[in-house]
mmCIF file of C-alpha atoms in Angstrom:
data_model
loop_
_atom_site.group_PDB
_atom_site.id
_atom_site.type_symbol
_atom_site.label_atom_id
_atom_site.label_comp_id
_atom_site.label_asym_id
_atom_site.label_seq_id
_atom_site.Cartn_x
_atom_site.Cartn_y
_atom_site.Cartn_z
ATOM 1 C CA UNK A 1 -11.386 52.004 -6.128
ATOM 2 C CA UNK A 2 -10.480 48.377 -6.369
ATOM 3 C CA UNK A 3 -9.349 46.793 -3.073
ATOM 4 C CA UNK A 4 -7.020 43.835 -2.974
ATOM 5 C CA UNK A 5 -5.136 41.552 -0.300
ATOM 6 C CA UNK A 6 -1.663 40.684 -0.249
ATOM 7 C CA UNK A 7 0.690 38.754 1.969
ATOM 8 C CA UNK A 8 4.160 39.647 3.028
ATOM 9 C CA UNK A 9 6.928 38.555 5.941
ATOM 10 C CA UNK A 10 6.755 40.592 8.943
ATOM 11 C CA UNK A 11 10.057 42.182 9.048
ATOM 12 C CA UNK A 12 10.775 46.205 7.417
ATOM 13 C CA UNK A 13 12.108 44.669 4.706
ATOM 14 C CA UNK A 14 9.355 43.169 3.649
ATOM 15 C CA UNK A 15 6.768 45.370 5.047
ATOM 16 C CA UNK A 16 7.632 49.106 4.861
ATOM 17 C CA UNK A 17 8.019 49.487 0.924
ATOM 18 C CA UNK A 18 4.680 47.839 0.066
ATOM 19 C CA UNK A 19 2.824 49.233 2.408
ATOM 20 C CA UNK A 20 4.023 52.421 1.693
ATOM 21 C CA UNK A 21 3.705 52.059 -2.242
ATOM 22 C CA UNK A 22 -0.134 51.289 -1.179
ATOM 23 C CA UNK A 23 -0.251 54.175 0.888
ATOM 24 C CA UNK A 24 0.479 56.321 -2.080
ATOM 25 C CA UNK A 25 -1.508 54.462 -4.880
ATOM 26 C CA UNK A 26 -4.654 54.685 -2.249
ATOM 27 C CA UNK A 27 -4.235 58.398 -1.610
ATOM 28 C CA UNK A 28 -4.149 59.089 -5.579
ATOM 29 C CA UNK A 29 -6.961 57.138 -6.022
ATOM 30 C CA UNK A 30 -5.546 54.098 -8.143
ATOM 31 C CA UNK A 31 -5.913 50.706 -6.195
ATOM 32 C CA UNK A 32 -6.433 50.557 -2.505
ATOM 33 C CA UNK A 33 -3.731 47.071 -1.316
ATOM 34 C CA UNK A 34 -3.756 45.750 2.129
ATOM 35 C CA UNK A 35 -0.923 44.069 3.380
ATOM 36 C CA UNK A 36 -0.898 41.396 5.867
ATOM 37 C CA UNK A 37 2.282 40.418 7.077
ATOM 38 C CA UNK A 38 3.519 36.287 8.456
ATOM 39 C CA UNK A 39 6.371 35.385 10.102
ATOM 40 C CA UNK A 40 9.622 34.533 8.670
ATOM 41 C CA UNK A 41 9.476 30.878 9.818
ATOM 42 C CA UNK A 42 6.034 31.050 7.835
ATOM 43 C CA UNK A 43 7.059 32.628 4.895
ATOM 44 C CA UNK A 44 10.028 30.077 5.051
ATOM 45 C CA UNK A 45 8.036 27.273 4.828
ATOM 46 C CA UNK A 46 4.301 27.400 4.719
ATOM 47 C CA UNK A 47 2.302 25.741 2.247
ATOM 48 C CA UNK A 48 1.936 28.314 -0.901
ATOM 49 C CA UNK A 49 -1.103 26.559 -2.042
ATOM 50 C CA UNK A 50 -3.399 27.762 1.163
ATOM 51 C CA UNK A 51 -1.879 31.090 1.247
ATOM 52 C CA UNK A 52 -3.019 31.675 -2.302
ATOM 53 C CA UNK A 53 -6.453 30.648 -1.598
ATOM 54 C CA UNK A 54 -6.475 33.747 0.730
ATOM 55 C CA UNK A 55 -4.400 36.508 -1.133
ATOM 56 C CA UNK A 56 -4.814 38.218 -4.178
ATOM 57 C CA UNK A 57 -0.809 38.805 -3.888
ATOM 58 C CA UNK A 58 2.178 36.955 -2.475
ATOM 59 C CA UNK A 59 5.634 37.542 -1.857
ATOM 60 C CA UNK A 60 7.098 34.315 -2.148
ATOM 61 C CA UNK A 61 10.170 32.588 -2.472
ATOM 62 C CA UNK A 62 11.810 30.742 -5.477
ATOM 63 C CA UNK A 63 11.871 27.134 -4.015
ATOM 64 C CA UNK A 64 7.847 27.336 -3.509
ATOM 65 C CA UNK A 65 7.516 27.798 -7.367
ATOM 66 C CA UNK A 66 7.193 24.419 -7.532
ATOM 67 C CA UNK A 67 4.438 23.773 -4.914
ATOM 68 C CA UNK A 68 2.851 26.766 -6.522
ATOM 69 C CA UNK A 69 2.807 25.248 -10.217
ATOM 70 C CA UNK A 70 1.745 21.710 -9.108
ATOM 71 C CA UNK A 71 -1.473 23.801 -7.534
ATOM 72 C CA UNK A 72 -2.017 25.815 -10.138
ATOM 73 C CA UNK A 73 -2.614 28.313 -7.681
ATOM 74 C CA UNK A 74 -0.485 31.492 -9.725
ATOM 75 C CA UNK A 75 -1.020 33.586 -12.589
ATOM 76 C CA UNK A 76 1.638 33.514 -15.567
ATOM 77 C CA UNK A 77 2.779 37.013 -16.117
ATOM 78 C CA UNK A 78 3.587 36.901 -19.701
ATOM 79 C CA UNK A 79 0.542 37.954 -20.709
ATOM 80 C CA UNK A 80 0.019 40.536 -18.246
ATOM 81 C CA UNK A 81 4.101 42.286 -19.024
ATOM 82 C CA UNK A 82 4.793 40.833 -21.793
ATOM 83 C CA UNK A 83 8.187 42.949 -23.227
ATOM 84 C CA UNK A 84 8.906 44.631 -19.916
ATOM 85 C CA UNK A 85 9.689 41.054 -18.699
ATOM 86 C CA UNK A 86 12.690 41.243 -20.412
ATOM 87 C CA UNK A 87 13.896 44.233 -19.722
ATOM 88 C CA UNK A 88 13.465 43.835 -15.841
ATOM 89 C CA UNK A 89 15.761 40.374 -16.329
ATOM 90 C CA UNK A 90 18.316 42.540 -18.056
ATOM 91 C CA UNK A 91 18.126 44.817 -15.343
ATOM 92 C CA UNK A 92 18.108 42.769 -12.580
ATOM 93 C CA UNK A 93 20.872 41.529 -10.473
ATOM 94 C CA UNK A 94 22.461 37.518 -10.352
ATOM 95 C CA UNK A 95 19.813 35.124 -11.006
ATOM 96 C CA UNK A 96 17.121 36.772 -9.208
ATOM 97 C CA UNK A 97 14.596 37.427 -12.018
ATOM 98 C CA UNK A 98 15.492 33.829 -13.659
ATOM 99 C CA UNK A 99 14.778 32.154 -10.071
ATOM 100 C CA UNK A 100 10.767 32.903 -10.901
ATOM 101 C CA UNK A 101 10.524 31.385 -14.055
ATOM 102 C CA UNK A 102 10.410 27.613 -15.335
ATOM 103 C CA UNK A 103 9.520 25.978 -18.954
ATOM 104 C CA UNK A 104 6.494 27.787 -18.995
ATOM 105 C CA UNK A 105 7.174 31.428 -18.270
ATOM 106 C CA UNK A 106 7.461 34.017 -15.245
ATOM 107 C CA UNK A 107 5.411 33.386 -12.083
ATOM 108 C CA UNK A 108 6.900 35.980 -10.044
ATOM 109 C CA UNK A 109 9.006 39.037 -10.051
ATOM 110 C CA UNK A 110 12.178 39.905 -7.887
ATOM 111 C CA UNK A 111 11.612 43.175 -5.749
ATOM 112 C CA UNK A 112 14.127 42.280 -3.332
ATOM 113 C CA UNK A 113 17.420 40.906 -4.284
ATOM 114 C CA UNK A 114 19.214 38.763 -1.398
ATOM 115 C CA UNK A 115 21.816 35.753 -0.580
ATOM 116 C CA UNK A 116 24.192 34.561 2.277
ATOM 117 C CA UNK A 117 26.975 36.770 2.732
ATOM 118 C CA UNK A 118 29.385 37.486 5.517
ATOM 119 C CA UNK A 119 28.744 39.765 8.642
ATOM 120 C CA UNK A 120 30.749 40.960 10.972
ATOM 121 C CA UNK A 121 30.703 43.897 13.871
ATOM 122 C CA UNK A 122 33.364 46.842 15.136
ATOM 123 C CA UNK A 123 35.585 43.653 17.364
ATOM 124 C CA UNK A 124 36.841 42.764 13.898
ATOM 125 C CA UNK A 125 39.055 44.950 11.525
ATOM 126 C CA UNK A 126 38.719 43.116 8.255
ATOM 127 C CA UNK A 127 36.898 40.861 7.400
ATOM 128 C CA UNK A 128 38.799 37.167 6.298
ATOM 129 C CA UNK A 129 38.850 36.467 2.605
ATOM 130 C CA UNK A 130 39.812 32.511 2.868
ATOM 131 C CA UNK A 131 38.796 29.084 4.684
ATOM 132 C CA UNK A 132 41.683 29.837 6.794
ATOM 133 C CA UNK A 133 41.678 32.887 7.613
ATOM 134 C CA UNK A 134 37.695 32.492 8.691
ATOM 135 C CA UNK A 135 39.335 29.505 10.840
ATOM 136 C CA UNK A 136 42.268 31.604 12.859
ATOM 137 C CA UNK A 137 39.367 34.158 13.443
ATOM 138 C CA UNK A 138 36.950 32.017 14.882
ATOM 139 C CA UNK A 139 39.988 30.807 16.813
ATOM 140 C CA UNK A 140 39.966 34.424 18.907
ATOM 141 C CA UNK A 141 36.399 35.886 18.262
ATOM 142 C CA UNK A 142 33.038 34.760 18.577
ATOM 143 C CA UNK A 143 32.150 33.594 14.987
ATOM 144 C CA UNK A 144 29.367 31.377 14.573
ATOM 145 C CA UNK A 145 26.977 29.652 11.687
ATOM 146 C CA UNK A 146 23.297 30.496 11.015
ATOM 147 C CA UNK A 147 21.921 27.310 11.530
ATOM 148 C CA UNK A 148 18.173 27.729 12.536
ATOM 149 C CA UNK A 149 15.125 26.601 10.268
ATOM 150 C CA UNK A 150 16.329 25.875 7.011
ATOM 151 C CA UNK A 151 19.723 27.630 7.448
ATOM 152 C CA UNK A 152 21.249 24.674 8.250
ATOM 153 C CA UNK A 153 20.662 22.985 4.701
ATOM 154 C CA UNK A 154 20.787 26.142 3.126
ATOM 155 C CA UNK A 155 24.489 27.053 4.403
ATOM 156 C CA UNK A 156 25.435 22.793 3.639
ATOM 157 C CA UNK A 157 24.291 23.608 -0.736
ATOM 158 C CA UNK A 158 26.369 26.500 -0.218
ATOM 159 C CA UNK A 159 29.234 25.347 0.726
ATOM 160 C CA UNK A 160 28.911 22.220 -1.542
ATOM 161 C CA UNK A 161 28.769 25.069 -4.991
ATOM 162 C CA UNK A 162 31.779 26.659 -3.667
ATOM 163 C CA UNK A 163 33.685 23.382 -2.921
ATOM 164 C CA UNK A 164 32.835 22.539 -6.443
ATOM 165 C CA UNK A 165 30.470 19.892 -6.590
ATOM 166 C CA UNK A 166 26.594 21.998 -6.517
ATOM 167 C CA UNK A 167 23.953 19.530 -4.882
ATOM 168 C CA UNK A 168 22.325 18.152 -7.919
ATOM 169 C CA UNK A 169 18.814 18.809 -7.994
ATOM 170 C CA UNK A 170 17.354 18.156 -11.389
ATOM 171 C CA UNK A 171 14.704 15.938 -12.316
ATOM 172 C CA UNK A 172 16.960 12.869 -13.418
ATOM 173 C CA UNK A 173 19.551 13.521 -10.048
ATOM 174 C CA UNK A 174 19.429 9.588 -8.063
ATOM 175 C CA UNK A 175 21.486 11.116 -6.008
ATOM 176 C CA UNK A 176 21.666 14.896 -4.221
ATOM 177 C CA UNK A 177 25.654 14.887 -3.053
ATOM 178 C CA UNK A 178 28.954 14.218 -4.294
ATOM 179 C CA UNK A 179 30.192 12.900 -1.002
ATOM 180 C CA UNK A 180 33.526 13.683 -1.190
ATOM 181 C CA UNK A 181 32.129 17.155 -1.258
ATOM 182 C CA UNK A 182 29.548 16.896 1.174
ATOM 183 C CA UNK A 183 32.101 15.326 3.795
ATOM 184 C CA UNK A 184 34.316 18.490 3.370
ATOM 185 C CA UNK A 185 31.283 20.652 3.675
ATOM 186 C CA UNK A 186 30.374 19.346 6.830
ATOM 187 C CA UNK A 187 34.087 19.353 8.354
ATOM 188 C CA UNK A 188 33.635 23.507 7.738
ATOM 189 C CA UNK A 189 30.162 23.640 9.108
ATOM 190 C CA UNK A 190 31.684 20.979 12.196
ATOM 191 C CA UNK A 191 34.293 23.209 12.977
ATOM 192 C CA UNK A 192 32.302 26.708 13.159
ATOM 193 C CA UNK A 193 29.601 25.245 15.650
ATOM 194 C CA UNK A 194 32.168 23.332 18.142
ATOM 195 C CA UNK A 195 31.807 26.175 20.477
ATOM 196 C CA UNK A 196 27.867 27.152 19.909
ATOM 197 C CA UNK A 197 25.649 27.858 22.983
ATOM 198 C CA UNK A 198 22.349 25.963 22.669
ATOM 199 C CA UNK A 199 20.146 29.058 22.753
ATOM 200 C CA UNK A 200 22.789 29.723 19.228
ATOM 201 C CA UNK A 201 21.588 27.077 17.128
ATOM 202 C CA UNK A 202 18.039 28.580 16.990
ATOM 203 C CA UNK A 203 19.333 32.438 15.654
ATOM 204 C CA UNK A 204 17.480 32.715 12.682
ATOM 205 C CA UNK A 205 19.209 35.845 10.118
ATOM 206 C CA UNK A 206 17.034 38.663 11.417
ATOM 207 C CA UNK A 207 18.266 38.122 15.042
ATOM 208 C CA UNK A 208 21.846 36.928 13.974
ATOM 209 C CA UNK A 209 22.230 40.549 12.281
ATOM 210 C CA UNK A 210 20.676 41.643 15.750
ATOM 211 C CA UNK A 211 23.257 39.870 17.826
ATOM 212 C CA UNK A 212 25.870 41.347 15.639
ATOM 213 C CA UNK A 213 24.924 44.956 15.705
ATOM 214 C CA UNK A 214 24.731 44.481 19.921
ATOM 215 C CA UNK A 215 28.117 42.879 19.296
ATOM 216 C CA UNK A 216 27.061 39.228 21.074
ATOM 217 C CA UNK A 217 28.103 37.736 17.850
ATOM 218 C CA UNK A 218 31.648 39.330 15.960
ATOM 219 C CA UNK A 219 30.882 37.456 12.504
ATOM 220 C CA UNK A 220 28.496 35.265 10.711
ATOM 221 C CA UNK A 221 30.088 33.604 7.750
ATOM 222 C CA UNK A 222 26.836 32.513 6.082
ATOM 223 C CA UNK A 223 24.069 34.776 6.962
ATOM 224 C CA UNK A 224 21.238 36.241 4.444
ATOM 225 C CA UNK A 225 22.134 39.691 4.469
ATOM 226 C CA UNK A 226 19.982 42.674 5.460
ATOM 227 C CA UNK A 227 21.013 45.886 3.867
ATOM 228 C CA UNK A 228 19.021 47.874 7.084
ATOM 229 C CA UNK A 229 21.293 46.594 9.347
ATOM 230 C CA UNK A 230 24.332 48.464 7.573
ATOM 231 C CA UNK A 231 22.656 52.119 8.410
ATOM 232 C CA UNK A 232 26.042 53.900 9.674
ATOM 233 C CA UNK A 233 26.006 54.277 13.394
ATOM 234 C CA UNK A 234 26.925 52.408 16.724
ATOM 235 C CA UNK A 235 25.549 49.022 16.006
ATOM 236 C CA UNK A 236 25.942 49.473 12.533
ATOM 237 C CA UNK A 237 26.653 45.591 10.709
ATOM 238 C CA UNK A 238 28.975 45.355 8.253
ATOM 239 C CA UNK A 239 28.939 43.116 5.315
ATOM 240 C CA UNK A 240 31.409 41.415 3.110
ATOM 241 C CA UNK A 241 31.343 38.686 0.321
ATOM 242 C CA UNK A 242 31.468 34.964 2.011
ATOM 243 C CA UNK A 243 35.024 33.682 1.314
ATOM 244 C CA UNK A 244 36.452 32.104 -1.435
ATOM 245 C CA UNK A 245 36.560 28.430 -1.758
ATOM 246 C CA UNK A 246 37.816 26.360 -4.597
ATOM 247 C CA UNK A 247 35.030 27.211 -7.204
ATOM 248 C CA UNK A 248 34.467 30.574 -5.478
ATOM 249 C CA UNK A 249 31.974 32.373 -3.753
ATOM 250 C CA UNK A 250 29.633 29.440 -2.515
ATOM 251 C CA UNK A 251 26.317 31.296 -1.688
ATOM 252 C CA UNK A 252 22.385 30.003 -1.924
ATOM 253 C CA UNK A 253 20.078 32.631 -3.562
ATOM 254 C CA UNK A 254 17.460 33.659 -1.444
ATOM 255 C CA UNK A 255 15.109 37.335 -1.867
ATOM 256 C CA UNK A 256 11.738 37.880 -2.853
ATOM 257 C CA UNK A 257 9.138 37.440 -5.761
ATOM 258 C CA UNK A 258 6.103 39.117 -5.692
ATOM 259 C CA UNK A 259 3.464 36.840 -7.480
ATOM 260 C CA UNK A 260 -0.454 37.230 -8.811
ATOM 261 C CA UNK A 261 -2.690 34.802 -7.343
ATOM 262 C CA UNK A 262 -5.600 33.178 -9.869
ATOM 263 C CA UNK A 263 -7.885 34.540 -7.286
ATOM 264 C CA UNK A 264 -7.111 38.217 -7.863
ATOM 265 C CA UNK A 265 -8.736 40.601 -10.083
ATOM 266 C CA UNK A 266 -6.092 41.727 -12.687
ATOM 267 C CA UNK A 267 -6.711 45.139 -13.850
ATOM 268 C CA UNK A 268 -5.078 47.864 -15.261
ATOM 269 C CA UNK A 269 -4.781 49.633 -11.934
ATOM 270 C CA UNK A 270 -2.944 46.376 -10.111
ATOM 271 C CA UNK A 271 -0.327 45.894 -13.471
ATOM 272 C CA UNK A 272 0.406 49.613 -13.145
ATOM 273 C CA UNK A 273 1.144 49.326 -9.494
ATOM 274 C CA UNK A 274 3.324 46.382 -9.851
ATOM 275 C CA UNK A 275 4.879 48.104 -12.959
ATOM 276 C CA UNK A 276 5.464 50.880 -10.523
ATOM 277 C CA UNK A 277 7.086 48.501 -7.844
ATOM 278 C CA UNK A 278 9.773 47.414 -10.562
ATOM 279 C CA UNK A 279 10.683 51.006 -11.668
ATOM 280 C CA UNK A 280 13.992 52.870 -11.489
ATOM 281 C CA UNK A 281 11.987 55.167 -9.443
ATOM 282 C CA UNK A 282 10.670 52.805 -6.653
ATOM 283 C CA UNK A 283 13.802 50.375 -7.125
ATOM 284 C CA UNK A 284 16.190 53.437 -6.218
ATOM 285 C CA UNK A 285 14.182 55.923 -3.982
ATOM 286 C CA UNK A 286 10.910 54.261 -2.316
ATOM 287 C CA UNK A 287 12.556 50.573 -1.328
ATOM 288 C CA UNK A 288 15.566 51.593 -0.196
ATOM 289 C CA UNK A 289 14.290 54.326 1.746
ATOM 290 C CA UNK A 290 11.279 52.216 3.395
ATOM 291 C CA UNK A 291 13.888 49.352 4.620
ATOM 292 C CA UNK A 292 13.733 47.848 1.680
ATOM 293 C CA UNK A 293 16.639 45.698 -0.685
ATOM 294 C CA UNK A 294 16.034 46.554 -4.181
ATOM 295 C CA UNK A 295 16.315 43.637 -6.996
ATOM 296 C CA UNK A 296 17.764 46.046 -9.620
ATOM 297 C CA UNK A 297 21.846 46.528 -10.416
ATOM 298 C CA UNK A 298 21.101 49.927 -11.157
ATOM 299 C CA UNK A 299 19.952 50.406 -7.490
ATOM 300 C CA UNK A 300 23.021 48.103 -6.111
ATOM 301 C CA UNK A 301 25.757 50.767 -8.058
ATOM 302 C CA UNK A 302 24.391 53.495 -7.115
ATOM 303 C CA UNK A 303 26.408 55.665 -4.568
ATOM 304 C CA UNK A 304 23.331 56.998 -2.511
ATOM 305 C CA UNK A 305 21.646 53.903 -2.148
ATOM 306 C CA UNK A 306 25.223 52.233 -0.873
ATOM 307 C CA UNK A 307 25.894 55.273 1.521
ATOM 308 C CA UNK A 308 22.627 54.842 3.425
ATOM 309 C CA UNK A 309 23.257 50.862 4.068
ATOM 310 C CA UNK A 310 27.326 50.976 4.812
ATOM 311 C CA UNK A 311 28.402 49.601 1.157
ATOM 312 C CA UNK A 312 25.787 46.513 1.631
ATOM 313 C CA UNK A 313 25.855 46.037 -1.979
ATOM 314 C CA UNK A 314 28.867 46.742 -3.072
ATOM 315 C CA UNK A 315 30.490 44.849 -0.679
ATOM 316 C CA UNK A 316 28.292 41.373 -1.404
ATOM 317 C CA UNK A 317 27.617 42.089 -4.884
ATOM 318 C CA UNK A 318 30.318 39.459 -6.425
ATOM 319 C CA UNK A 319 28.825 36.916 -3.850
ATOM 320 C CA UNK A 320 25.120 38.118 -5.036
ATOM 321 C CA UNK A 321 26.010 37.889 -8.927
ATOM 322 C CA UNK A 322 27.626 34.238 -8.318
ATOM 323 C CA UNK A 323 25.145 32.364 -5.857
ATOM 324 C CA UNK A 324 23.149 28.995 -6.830
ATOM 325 C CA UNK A 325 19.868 29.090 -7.323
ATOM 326 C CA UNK A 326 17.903 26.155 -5.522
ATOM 327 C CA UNK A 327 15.679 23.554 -7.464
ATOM 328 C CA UNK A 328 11.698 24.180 -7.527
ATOM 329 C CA UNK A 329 10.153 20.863 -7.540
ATOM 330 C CA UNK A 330 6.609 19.986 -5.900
ATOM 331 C CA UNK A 331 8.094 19.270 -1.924
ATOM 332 C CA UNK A 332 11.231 20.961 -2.340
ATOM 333 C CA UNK A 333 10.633 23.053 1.009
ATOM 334 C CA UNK A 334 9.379 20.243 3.262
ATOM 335 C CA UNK A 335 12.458 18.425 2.448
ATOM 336 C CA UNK A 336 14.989 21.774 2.890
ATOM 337 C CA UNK A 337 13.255 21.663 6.447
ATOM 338 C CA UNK A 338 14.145 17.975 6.952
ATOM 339 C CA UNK A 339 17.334 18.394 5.298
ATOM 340 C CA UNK A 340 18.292 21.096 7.994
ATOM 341 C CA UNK A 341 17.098 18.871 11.070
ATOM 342 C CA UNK A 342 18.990 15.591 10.347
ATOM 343 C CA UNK A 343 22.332 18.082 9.720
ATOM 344 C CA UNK A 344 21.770 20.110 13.108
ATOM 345 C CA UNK A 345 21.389 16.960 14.644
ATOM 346 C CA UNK A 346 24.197 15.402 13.012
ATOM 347 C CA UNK A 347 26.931 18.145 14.124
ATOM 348 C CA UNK A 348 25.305 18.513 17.330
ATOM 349 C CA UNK A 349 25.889 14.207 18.331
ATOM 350 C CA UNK A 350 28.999 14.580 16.156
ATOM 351 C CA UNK A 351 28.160 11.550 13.679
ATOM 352 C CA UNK A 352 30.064 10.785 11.066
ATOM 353 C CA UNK A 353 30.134 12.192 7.651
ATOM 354 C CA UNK A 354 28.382 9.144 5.871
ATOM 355 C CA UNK A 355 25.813 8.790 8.452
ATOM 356 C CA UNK A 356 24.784 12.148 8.056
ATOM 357 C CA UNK A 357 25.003 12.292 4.155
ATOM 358 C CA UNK A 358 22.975 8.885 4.175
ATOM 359 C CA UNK A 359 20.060 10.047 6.420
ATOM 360 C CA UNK A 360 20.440 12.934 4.053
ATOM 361 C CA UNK A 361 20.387 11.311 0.358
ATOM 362 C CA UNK A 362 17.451 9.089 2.300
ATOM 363 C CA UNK A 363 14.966 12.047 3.067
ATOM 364 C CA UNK A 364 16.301 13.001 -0.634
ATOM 365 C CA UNK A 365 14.798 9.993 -2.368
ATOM 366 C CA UNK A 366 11.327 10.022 -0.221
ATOM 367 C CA UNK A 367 11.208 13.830 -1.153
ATOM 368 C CA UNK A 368 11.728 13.121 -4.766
ATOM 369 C CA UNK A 369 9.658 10.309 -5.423
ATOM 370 C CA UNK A 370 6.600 12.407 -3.572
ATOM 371 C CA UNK A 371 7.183 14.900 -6.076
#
């Protein structure tokens, strides 16, 4: 039986499905995968090129396509799917599939689906639906950003889409913000960390969902959602779509892609698996019952799936469907990182708008001309 390595993030999510997916494929005597598992920080940021040296499998994230294709260090999977590929994008849900491909083809594909939405616990009745609202609430609970890691920059893009003006990222951009935009953008960000503790600014998602459900935290307005957290009960989280600004639901893709390393032996056993993994069968029964967040719409209507996470996806599927997907140039991460650092320490010395946005656009143009 052929035996394989792959590399996950060590959270349920990200563990429980796989390994049980490779629990069942080794007891039937198809392919026998072992799944190590890194931190989030790690799979946030570490360099895709050395993990890939090690794994025959990854589950990655879009913004390291980049790294990955500048390393050559992934196999395309045209050749491997070829006509499935295009039913799995029809099937899948926002830009989740599209967030894996470039020019050249698919690299990865999306088994879990994800993007900042809003959470909140049982101190709040409903959860606000505009800027203002989120303001006069955060006036009387304790509503705070996610702004460890990269949250920081992520929740900054996000806001800038649904103000109107998306960073601009492509190839030709001299410059990453409309700072009209960007200045607004950080006046919302200023005004939701006036009143963080300093132990707050280091919360990455998994324990801001954590501080919810214990009910430290009543609501995170931009917060990658995990559908696990949503299990009815008495620290069940509850989820909504981020509010409305002027061009709508400003949200920054995030989820999962599950790539082929050129080091791994691609047989029919390992395409079947993965074929497996993608299924209406594993996308509505194994994932979500292994703490999983399946990638496919069909999963995210259906009523059993939504019952056993609280309405997760119903209730942040318009936010899913609309968010931006991130660029995937060589050094995109590294600088996400960077970005994230000079904004916490921006809002934390209160500086002004244009000094932040110009230490900003300056780690932009070092990032850019690296790449």
């Amino acid at each position: 039986m052929q035996q394989m390595l792959g590399l996950t993030w060590n959270h349920p999510r990200g563990t429980d499905s796989l390994r049980e997916a490779a629990r069942l494929a080794r007891l039937a005597g198809k392919i026998d995968i072992h799944w190590d598992a890194q931190p989030l920080e790690g799979f946030e940021a570490h360099p895709i090129k050395d993990l890939a040296s090690r794994y025959d499998l990854i589950v990655m994230d879009h913004p390291h396509l980049g790294d990955a294709r500048q390393s050559d260090c992934l196999r395309p999977l045209s050749p491997l799917f070829g006509e499935d590929l295009g039913a799995w994008s029809e099937a899948t849900v926002g830009a989740s599939f599209a967030s894996y491909s470039d020019k050249d083809g698919q690299w990865a594909l999306p088994l879990d689906a994800a993007t900042q939405v809003m959470i909140y616990g049982r101190a709040v009745d409903a959860p606000p639906c505009t800027i203002g609202a989120l303001f006069d609430l955060a006036a009387k609970k304790r509503v705070i950003p996610c702004l460890a890691g990269p949250h920081a920059a992520l929740m900054f893009m996000a806001l800038n889409a649904g103000l109107g003006k998306a960073c601009d990222t492509g190839d030709s951009a001299d410059h990453l913000v409309d700072h009209e935009t960007g200045a607004e953008a950080l006046e919302i960000m200023a005004r939701l960390s006036v009143g963080m503790h300093a132990n707050e600014w280091n919360i990455n998602p998994i324990a801001m969902h954590q501080a919810v459900a214990e009910g430290t935290v009543d609501l995170c307005p931009w917060v990658y959602g995990y559908a696990p957290y949503g299990r009815p009960g008495p620290r069940q989280v509850r989820f909504a779509d981020v509010v409305k600004l002027p061009a709508g639901y400003g949200s920054t893709l995030g989820g999962t892609g599950l790539a082929i390393t050129i080091r791994a032996d691609v047989t029919p056993a390992l395409i079947d698996h993965i074929r497996f993994l993608m299924s209406d069968e594993a996308q509505l029964d194994l994932i979500p019952a292994f703490s999983g967040q399946p990638s496919r719409r069909l999963a995210w209507e259906d009523d059993r799936v939504n019952a056993a996470s609280g309405g997760f996806y119903r209730e942040t599927r318009a936010t899913t469907e609309a968010a931006w997907v991130r660029p995937r140039w060589p050094g995109f991460t590294p600088f996400q990182g960077e970005m994230s650092a000079i904004l916490r320490a921006g809002l934390l010395e209160r500086a002004s708008a244009p000094q932040i946005l110009g230490n900003i656009e300056a780690a932009f143009e070092t990032a850019r001309s690296l790449a």
